[in-house]
Coordinates of C-alpha atoms and ligand atoms in Angstrom, one line a residue:
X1 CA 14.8 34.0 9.1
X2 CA 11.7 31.7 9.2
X3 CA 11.7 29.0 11.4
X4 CA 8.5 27.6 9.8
X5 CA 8.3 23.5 10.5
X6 CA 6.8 23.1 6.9
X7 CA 8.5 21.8 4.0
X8 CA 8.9 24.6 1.3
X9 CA 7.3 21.9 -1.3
X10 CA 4.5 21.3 1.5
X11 CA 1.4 20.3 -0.5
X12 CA -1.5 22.6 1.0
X13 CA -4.7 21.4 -0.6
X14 CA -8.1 19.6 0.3
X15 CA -10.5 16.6 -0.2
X16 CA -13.1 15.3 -1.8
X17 CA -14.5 12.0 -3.5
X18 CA -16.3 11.1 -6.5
X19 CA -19.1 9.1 -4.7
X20 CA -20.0 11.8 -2.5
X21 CA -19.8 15.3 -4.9
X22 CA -20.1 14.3 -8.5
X23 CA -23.7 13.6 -8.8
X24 CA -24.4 12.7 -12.6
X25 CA -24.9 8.9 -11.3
X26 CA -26.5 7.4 -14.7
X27 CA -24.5 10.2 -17.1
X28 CA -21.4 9.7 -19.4
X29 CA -22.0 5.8 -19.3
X30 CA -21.3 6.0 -16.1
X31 CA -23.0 2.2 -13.8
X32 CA -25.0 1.9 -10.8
X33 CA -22.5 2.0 -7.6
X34 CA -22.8 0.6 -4.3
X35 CA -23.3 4.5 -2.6
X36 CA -25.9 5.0 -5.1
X37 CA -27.4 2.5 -3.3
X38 CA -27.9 4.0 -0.3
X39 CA -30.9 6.0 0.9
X40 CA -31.0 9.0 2.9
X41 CA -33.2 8.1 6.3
X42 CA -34.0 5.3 8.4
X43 CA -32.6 2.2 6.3
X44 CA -29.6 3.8 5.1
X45 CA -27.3 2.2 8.2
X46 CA -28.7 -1.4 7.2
X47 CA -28.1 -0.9 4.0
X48 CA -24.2 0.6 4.3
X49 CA -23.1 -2.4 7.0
X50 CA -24.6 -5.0 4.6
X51 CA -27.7 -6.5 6.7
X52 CA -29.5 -6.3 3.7
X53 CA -29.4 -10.1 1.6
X54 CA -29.8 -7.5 -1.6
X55 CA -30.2 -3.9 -2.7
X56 CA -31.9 -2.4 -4.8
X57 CA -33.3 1.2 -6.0
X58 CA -36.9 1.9 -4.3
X59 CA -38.9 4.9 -5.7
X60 CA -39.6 6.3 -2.5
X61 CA -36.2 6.5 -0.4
X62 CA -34.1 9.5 -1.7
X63 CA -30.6 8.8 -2.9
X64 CA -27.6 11.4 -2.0
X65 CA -25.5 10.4 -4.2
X66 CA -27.6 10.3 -7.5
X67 CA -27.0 14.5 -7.6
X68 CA -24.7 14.7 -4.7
X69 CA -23.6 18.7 -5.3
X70 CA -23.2 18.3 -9.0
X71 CA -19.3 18.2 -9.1
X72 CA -19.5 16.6 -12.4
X73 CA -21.3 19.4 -14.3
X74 CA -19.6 22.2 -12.0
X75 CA -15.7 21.4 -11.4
X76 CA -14.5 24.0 -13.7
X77 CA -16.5 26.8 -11.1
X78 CA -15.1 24.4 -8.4
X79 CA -11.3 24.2 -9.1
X80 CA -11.3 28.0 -9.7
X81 CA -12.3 28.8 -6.5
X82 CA -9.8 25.9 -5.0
X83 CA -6.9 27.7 -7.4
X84 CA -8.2 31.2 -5.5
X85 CA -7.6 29.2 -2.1
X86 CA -4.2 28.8 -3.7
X87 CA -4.5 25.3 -3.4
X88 CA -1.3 23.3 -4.7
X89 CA -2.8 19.7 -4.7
X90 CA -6.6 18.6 -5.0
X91 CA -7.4 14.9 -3.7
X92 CA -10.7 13.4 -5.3
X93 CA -11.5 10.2 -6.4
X94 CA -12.5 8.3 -9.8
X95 CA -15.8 6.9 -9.4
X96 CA -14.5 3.0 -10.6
X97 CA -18.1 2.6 -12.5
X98 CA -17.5 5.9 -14.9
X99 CA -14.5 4.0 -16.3
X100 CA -15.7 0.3 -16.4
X101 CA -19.7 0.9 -16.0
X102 CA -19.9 -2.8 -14.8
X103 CA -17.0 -3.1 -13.5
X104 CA -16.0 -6.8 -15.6
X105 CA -15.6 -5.6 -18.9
X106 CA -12.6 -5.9 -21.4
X107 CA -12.6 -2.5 -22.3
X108 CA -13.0 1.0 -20.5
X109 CA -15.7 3.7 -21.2
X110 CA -14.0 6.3 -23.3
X111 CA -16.4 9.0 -21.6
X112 CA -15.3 8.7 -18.3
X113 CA -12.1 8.6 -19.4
X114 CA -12.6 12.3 -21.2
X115 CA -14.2 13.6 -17.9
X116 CA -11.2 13.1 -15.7
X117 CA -8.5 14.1 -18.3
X118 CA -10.7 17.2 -18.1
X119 CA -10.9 17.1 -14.6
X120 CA -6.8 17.0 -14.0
X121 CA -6.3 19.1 -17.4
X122 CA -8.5 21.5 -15.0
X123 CA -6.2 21.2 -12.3
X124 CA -2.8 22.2 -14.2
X125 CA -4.2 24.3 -15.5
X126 CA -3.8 26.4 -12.0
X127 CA -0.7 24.2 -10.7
X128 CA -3.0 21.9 -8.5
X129 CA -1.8 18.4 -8.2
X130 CA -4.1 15.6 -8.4
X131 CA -3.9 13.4 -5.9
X132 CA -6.3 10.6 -7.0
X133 CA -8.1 7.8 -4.6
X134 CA -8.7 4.8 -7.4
X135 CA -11.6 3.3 -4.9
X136 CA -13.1 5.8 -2.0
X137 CA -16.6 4.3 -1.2
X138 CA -17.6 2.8 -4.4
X139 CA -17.5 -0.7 -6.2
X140 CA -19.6 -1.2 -9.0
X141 CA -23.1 -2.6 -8.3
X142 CA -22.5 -5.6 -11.1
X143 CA -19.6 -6.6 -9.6
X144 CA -21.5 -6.8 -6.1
X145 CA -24.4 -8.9 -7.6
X146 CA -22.6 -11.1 -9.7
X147 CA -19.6 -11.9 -8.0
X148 CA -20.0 -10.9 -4.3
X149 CA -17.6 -7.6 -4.4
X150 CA -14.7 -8.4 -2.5
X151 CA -15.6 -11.6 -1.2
X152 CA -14.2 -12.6 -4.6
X153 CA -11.1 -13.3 -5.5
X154 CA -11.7 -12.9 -9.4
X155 CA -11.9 -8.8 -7.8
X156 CA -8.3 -8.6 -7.7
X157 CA -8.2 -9.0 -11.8
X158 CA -11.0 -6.3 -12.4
X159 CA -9.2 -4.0 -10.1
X160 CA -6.0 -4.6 -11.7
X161 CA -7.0 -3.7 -14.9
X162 CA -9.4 -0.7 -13.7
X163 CA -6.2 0.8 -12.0
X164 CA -3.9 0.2 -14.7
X165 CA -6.5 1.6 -17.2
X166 CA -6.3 4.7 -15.1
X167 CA -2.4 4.8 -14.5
X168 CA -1.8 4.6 -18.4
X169 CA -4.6 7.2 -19.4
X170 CA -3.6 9.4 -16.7
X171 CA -0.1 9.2 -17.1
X172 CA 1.7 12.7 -16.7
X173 CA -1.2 14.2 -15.2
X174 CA -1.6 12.6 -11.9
X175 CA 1.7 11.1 -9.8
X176 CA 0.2 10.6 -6.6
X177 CA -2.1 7.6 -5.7
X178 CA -4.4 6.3 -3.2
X179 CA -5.5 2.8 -3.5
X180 CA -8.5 1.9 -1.3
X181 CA -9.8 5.0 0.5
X182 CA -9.7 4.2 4.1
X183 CA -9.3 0.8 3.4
X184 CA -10.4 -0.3 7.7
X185 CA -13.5 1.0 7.3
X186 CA -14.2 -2.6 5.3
X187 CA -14.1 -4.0 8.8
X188 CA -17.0 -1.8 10.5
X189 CA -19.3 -0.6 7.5
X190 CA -18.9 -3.4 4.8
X191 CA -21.3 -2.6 1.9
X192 CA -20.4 1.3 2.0
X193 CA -16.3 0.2 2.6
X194 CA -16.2 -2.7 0.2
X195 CA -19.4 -3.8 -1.3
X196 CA -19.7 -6.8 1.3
X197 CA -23.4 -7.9 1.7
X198 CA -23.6 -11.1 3.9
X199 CA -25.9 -14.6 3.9
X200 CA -27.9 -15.5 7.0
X201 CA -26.1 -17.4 9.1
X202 CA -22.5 -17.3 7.7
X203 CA -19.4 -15.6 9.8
X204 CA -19.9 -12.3 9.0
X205 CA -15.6 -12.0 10.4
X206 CA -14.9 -14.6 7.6
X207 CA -16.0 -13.2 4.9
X208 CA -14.7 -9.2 6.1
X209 CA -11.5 -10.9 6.5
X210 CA -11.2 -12.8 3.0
X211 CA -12.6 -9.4 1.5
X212 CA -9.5 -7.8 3.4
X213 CA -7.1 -10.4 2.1
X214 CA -8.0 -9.7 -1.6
X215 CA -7.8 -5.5 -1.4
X216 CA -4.6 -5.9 0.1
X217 CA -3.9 -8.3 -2.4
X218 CA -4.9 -5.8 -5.3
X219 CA -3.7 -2.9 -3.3
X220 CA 0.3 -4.6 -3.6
X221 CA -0.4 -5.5 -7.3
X222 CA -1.9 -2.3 -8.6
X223 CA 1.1 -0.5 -6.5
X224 CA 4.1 -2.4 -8.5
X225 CA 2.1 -1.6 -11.7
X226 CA 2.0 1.8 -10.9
X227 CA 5.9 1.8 -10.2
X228 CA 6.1 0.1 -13.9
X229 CA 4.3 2.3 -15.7
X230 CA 6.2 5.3 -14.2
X231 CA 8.9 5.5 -12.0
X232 CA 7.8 8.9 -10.7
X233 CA 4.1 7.4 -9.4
X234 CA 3.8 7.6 -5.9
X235 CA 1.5 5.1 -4.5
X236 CA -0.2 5.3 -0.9
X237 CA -2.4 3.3 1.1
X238 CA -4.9 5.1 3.2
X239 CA -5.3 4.3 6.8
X240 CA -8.8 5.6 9.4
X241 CA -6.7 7.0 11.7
X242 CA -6.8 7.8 15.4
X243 CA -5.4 5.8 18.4
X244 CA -7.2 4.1 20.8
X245 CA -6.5 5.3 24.2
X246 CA -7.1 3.0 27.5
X247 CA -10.1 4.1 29.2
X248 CA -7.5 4.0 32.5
X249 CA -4.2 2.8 33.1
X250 CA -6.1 -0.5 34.0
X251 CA -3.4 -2.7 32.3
X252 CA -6.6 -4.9 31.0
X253 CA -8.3 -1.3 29.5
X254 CA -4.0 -1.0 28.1
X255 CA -4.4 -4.1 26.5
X256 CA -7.4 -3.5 25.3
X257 CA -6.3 -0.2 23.2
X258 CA -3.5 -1.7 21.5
X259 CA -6.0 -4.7 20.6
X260 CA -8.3 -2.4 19.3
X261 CA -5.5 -0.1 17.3
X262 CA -3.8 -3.5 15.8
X263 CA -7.5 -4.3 14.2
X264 CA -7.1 -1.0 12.4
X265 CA -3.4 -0.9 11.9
X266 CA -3.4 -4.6 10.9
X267 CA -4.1 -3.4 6.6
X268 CA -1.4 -0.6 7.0
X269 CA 1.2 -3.1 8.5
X270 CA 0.6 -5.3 5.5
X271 CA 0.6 -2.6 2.7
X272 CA 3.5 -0.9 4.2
X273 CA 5.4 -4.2 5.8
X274 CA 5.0 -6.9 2.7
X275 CA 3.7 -9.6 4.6
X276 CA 1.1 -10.5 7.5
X277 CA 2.0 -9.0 11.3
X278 CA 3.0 -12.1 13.4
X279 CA -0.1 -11.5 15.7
X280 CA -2.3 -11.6 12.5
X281 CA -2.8 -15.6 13.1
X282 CA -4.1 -14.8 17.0
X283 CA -6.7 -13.0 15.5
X284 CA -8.0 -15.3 12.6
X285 CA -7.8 -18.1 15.0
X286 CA -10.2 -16.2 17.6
X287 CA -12.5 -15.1 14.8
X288 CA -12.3 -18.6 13.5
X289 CA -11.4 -17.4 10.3
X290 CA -9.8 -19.1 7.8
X291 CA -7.7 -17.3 5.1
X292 CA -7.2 -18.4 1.8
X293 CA -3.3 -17.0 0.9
X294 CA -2.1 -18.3 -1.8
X295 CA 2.2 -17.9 -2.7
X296 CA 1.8 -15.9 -5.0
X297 CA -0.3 -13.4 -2.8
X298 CA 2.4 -14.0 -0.5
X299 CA 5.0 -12.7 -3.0
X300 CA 2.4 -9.9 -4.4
X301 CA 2.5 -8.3 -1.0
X302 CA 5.9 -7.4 -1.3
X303 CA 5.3 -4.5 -3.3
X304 CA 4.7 -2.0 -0.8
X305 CA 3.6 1.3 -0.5
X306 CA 6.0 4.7 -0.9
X307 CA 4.1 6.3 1.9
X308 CA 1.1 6.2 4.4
X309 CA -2.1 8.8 4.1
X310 CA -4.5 8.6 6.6
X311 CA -7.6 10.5 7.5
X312 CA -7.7 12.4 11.3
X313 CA -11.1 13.0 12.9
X314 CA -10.9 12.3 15.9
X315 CA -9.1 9.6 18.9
X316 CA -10.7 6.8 20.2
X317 CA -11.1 5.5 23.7
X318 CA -11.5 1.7 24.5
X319 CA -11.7 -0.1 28.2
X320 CA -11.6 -3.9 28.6
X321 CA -15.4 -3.7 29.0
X322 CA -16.4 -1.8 26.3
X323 CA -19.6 -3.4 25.1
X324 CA -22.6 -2.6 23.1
X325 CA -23.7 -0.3 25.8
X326 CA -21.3 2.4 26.4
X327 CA -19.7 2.6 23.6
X328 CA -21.4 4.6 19.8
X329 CA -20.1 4.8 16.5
X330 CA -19.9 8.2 16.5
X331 CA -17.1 8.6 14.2
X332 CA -17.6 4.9 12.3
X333 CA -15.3 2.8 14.3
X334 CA -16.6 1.4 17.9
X335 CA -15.6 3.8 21.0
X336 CA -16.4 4.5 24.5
X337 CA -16.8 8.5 25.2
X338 CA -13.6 10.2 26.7
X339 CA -14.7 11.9 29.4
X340 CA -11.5 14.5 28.7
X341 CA -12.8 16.3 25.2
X342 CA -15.5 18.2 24.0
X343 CA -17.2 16.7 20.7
X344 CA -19.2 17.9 17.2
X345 CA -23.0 18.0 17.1
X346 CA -22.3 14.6 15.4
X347 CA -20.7 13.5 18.7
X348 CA -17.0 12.9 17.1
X349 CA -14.4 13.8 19.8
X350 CA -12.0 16.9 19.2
X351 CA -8.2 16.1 19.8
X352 CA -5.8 18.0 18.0
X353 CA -3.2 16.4 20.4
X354 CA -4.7 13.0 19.5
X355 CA -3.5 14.0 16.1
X356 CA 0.4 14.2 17.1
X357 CA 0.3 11.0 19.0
X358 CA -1.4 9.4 15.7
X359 CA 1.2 10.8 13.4
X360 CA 3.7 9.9 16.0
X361 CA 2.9 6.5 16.2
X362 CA 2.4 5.5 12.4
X363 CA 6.0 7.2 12.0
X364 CA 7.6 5.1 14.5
X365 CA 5.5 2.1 13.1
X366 CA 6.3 2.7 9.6
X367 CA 9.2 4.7 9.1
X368 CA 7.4 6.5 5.4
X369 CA 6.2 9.8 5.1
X370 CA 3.0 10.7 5.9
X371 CA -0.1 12.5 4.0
X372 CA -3.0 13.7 6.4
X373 CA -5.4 13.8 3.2
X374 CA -8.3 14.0 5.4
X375 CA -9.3 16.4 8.6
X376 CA -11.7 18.6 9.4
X377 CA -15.0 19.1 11.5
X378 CA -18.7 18.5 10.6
X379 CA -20.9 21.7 11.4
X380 CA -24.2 23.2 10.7
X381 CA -23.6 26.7 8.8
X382 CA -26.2 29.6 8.5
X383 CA -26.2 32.4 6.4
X384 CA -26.4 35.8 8.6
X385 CA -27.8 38.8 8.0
X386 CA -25.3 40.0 5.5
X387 CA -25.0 36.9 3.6
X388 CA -22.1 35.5 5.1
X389 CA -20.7 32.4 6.7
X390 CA -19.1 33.2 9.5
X391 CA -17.3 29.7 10.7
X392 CA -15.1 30.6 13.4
X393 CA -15.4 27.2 14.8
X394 CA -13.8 25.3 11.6
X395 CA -11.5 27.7 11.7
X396 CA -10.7 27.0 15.3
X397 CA -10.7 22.8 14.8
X398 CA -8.1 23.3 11.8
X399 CA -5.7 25.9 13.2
X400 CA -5.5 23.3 16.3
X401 CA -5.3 20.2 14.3
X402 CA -2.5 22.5 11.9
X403 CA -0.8 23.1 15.4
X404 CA -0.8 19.8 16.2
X405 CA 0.6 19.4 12.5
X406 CA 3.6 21.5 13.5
X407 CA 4.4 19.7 17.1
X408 CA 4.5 16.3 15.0
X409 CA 6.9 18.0 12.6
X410 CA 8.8 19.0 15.1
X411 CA 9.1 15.9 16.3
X412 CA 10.5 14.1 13.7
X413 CA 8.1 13.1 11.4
X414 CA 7.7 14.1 7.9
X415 CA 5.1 15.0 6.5
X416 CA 4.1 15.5 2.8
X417 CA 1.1 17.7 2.4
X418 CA -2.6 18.1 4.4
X419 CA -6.0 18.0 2.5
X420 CA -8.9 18.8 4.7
X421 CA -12.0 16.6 3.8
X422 CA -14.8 18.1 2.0
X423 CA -13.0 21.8 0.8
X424 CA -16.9 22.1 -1.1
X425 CA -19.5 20.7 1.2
X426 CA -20.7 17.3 0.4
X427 CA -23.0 14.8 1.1
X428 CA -21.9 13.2 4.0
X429 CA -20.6 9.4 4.2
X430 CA -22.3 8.6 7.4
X431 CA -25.3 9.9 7.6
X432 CA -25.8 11.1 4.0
X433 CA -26.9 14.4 5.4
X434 CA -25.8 18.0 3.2
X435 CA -26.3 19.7 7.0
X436 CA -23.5 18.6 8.3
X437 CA -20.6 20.8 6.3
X438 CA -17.1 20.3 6.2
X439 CA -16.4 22.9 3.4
X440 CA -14.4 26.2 3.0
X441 CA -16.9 26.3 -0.1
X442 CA -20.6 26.4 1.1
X443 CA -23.2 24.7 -1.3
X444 CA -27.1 25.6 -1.1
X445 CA -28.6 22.6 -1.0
X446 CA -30.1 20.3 2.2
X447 CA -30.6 17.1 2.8
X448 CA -33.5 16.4 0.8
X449 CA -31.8 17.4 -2.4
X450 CA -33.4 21.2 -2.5
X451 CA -31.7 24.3 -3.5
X452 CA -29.7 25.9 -5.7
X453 CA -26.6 24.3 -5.7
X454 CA -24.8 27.7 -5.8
X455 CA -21.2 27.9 -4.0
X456 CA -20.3 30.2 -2.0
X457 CA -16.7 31.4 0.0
X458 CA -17.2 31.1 3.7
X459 CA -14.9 32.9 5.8
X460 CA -12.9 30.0 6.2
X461 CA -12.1 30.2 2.7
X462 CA -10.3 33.4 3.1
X463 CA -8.7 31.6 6.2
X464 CA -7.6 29.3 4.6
X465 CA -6.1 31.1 2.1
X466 CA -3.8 33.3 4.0
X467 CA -2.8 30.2 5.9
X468 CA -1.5 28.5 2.4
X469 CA 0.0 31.5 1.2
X470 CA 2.1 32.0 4.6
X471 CA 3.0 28.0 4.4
X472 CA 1.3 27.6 7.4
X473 CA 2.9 30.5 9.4
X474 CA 0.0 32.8 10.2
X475 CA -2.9 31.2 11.6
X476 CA -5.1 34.0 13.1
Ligands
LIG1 C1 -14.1 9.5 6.0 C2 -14.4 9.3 4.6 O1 -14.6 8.5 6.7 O2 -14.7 10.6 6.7 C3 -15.2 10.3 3.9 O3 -13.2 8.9 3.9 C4 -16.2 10.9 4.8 O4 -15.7 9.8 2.7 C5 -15.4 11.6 6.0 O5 -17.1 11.8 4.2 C6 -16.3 12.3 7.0 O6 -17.4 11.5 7.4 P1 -18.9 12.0 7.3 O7 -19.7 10.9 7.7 O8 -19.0 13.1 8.2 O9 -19.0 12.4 5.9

């Protein structure tokens, strides 16, 4: 007999988003986004943490996302070879601006509504779940110019009826939703995380704060509509994960990591709690940040989510006197450099046991399952002599991560399903680059925009594979 840790129902699948594969930025009706916004080269990191008073399209910066790999004209070829994988559930996105092109209109775009009916219809059609992300990355442009993005609180209505929209059309087709993708991020890359471009002069914590207030706002609304419409929708919120550890058992460097983790944990305690954590106030008051909660948000937040996905890259490391100076954003979020682990070309740590202490701790946190929808590691591929891919090193940084899977299991903690980020190389968030690949699916094209845009299996595909058909059992 077996004594596999995973579920039989385990959901074995992988990840993408709508802002960073599907391309066809202008098509189907679809409006101007805040990636499409966002060259390739040296202004893009301006431009995604919002230093920029405006943005707007320049003739000579190149834009990833405008073609990104063409997902929109290519997901039937795409979900076949997913279905070969024997994938059982697919996380994407919907791009918000293919359904409401500016975002503030009374009535949806029937287009982009027929390309993701498709898109699921695609996905039955093999037994692949959707499991859909309503916002990863992307708010409509219109909304940022004429009402500030999320700064706003007339955001929580055009969300509401965006996501309702979606959970009526889509109703039977997808069950499991995300509501803001990574919804933390907001905190350390504002335009690219929530559309957030600030003034001169104002308290840039202020406004990332308020914007905060009204997606967890929305978040708790659109999560008891989902419940209405169908009883059977699973709703999650979606958490960048990865502790903070203390630099040293300094008790200051201590403090300092659970600091640094509440800042992060602080949207997951309210999406998953119903109400503000009691050291919440502390932090406004140090920020000097006011919040405008109304009782009725109060009584919105109630609705809580049925379980917690987060995204694994990497851990963190913080020290009481982490400054400016020895610390890079590596992998987004602030950290010093752990002297203990090796790390990408890209400089993001590797930790598969950071992994089990993260699950760990969101389980004893939160007490509701957990999704790892994203994981995986950044690489440069080449094509050898005989056409292949050979990418023993992915394949090494998921069978670890997949270990580390199992120990957290084994510990206790349940966990629904694991969708490694970018199963078809994309463009990538950060950096916007096509070189640095995620994908079991390799797709010619670099980071100018050249090349075919064929696909192609890479021997992690075939990995992969035989690690979903044994339910996780053989990993060599
Ligand atoms: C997560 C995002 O932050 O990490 C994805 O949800 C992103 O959108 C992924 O692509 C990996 O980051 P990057 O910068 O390597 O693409």
């Amino acid at each position: 007999m077996s004594n596999n840790v995973f579920p039989k129902d385990f959901l074995w699948g992988g990840a993408i988003a709508a802002n960073q594969a599907e391309g066809a930025h202008l098509e189907g009706g679809k409006g101007l986004t805040t990636v499409d916004m966002i060259p390739y080269g040296e202004n893009r990191m301006a431009t995604k943490l919002g230093l920029l008073e405006s943005v707007s399209l320049d003739e000579s910066e190149y834009y990833p996302s405008h073609q990104a790999i063409d997902f929109y004209h290519r997901y039937k070829e795409d979900i076949a070879l997913l279905a070969q994988m024997g994938f059982k559930v697919f996380r994407t996105s919907i791009a918000w601006s293919r359904i409401f092109p500016k975002g503030d209109e009374l009535e949806p775009n029937q287009e982009g509504i027929r390309f993701y009916r498709d898109l699921f219809l695609e996905c039955k059609k093999y037994g692949i779940e959707p499991l859909v992300t309503l916002c990863h990355f992307d708010v409509p442009m219109h909304l940022v110019k004429e009402y500030g993005s999320w700064r706003s609180r007339e955001m929580i209505s055009f969300f509401e009826r965006y996501a309702k929209t979606c959970f009526t059309e889509f109703d039977g087709l997808v069950k499991h939703w995300l509501t803001f993708n990574e919804i933390n991020i907001l905190l350390h890359s504002p335009f690219s995380g929530a559309g957030i471009l600030f003034k001169e002069g104002e308290n840039k914590e202020q406004v990332k704060y308020q914007a905060a207030h009204h997606e967890l706002v929305a978040s708790a609304l659109v999560t008891r509509i989902a419940h209405d419409i169908n009883p059977q929708n699973q709703v999650g919120c979606m958490l960048a994960g990865g502790n903070f550890y203390p630099y040293s058992c300094k008790p200051e460097d201590v403090l300092t990591a659970m600091q640094k983790d509440r800042e992060n944990l602080f949207f997951i305690d309210v999406q998953s709690r119903g109400y503000y954590p009691s050291y919440a106030q502390k932090v406004f008051d140090d920020k000097n940040v006011i919040i405008d909660i109304t009782d009725e948000d109060r009584k919105i937040l109630k609705n809580t989510v049925d379980f917690i996905s987060f995204s694994y890259y990497a851990s963190r490391c913080a020290s009481a006197d982490m400054n400016d100076n020895n610390t890079s954003e590596a992998n987004v979020v602030k950290s010093i450099k752990n002297p203990h682990l090796e790390a990408s070309d890209w400089g993001w740590v590797i930790d598969p046991v950071g992994l089990r202490i993260t699950m760990n701790t969101l389980y004893d946190r939160y007490q509701k399952p957990l999704f790892l929808v994203e994981n995986g590691l950044g690489a440069v591929d080449t094509i050898d002599e005989n056409g292949e891919i050979n990418d023993d090193y992915r394949i090494n940084y998921l069978k670890e991560h997949i270990k580390a899977m199992k120990d957290a299991i084994s510990d206790g903690v349940p966990l629904m399903g694991y969708t490694p980020w970018g199963s078809i190389d994309l463009v990538a968030a950060s950096t916007g680059e096509m070189s640095k690949r995620y994908g079991f699916i390799y797709v010619d094209r670099d980071n100018l925009g050249n090349g075919s845009l064929d696909r192609m299996p890479k021997k992690s595909f075939y990995w992969y594979k035989k690690v979903i058909a044994t339910n996780g059992e053989d990993l060599e």
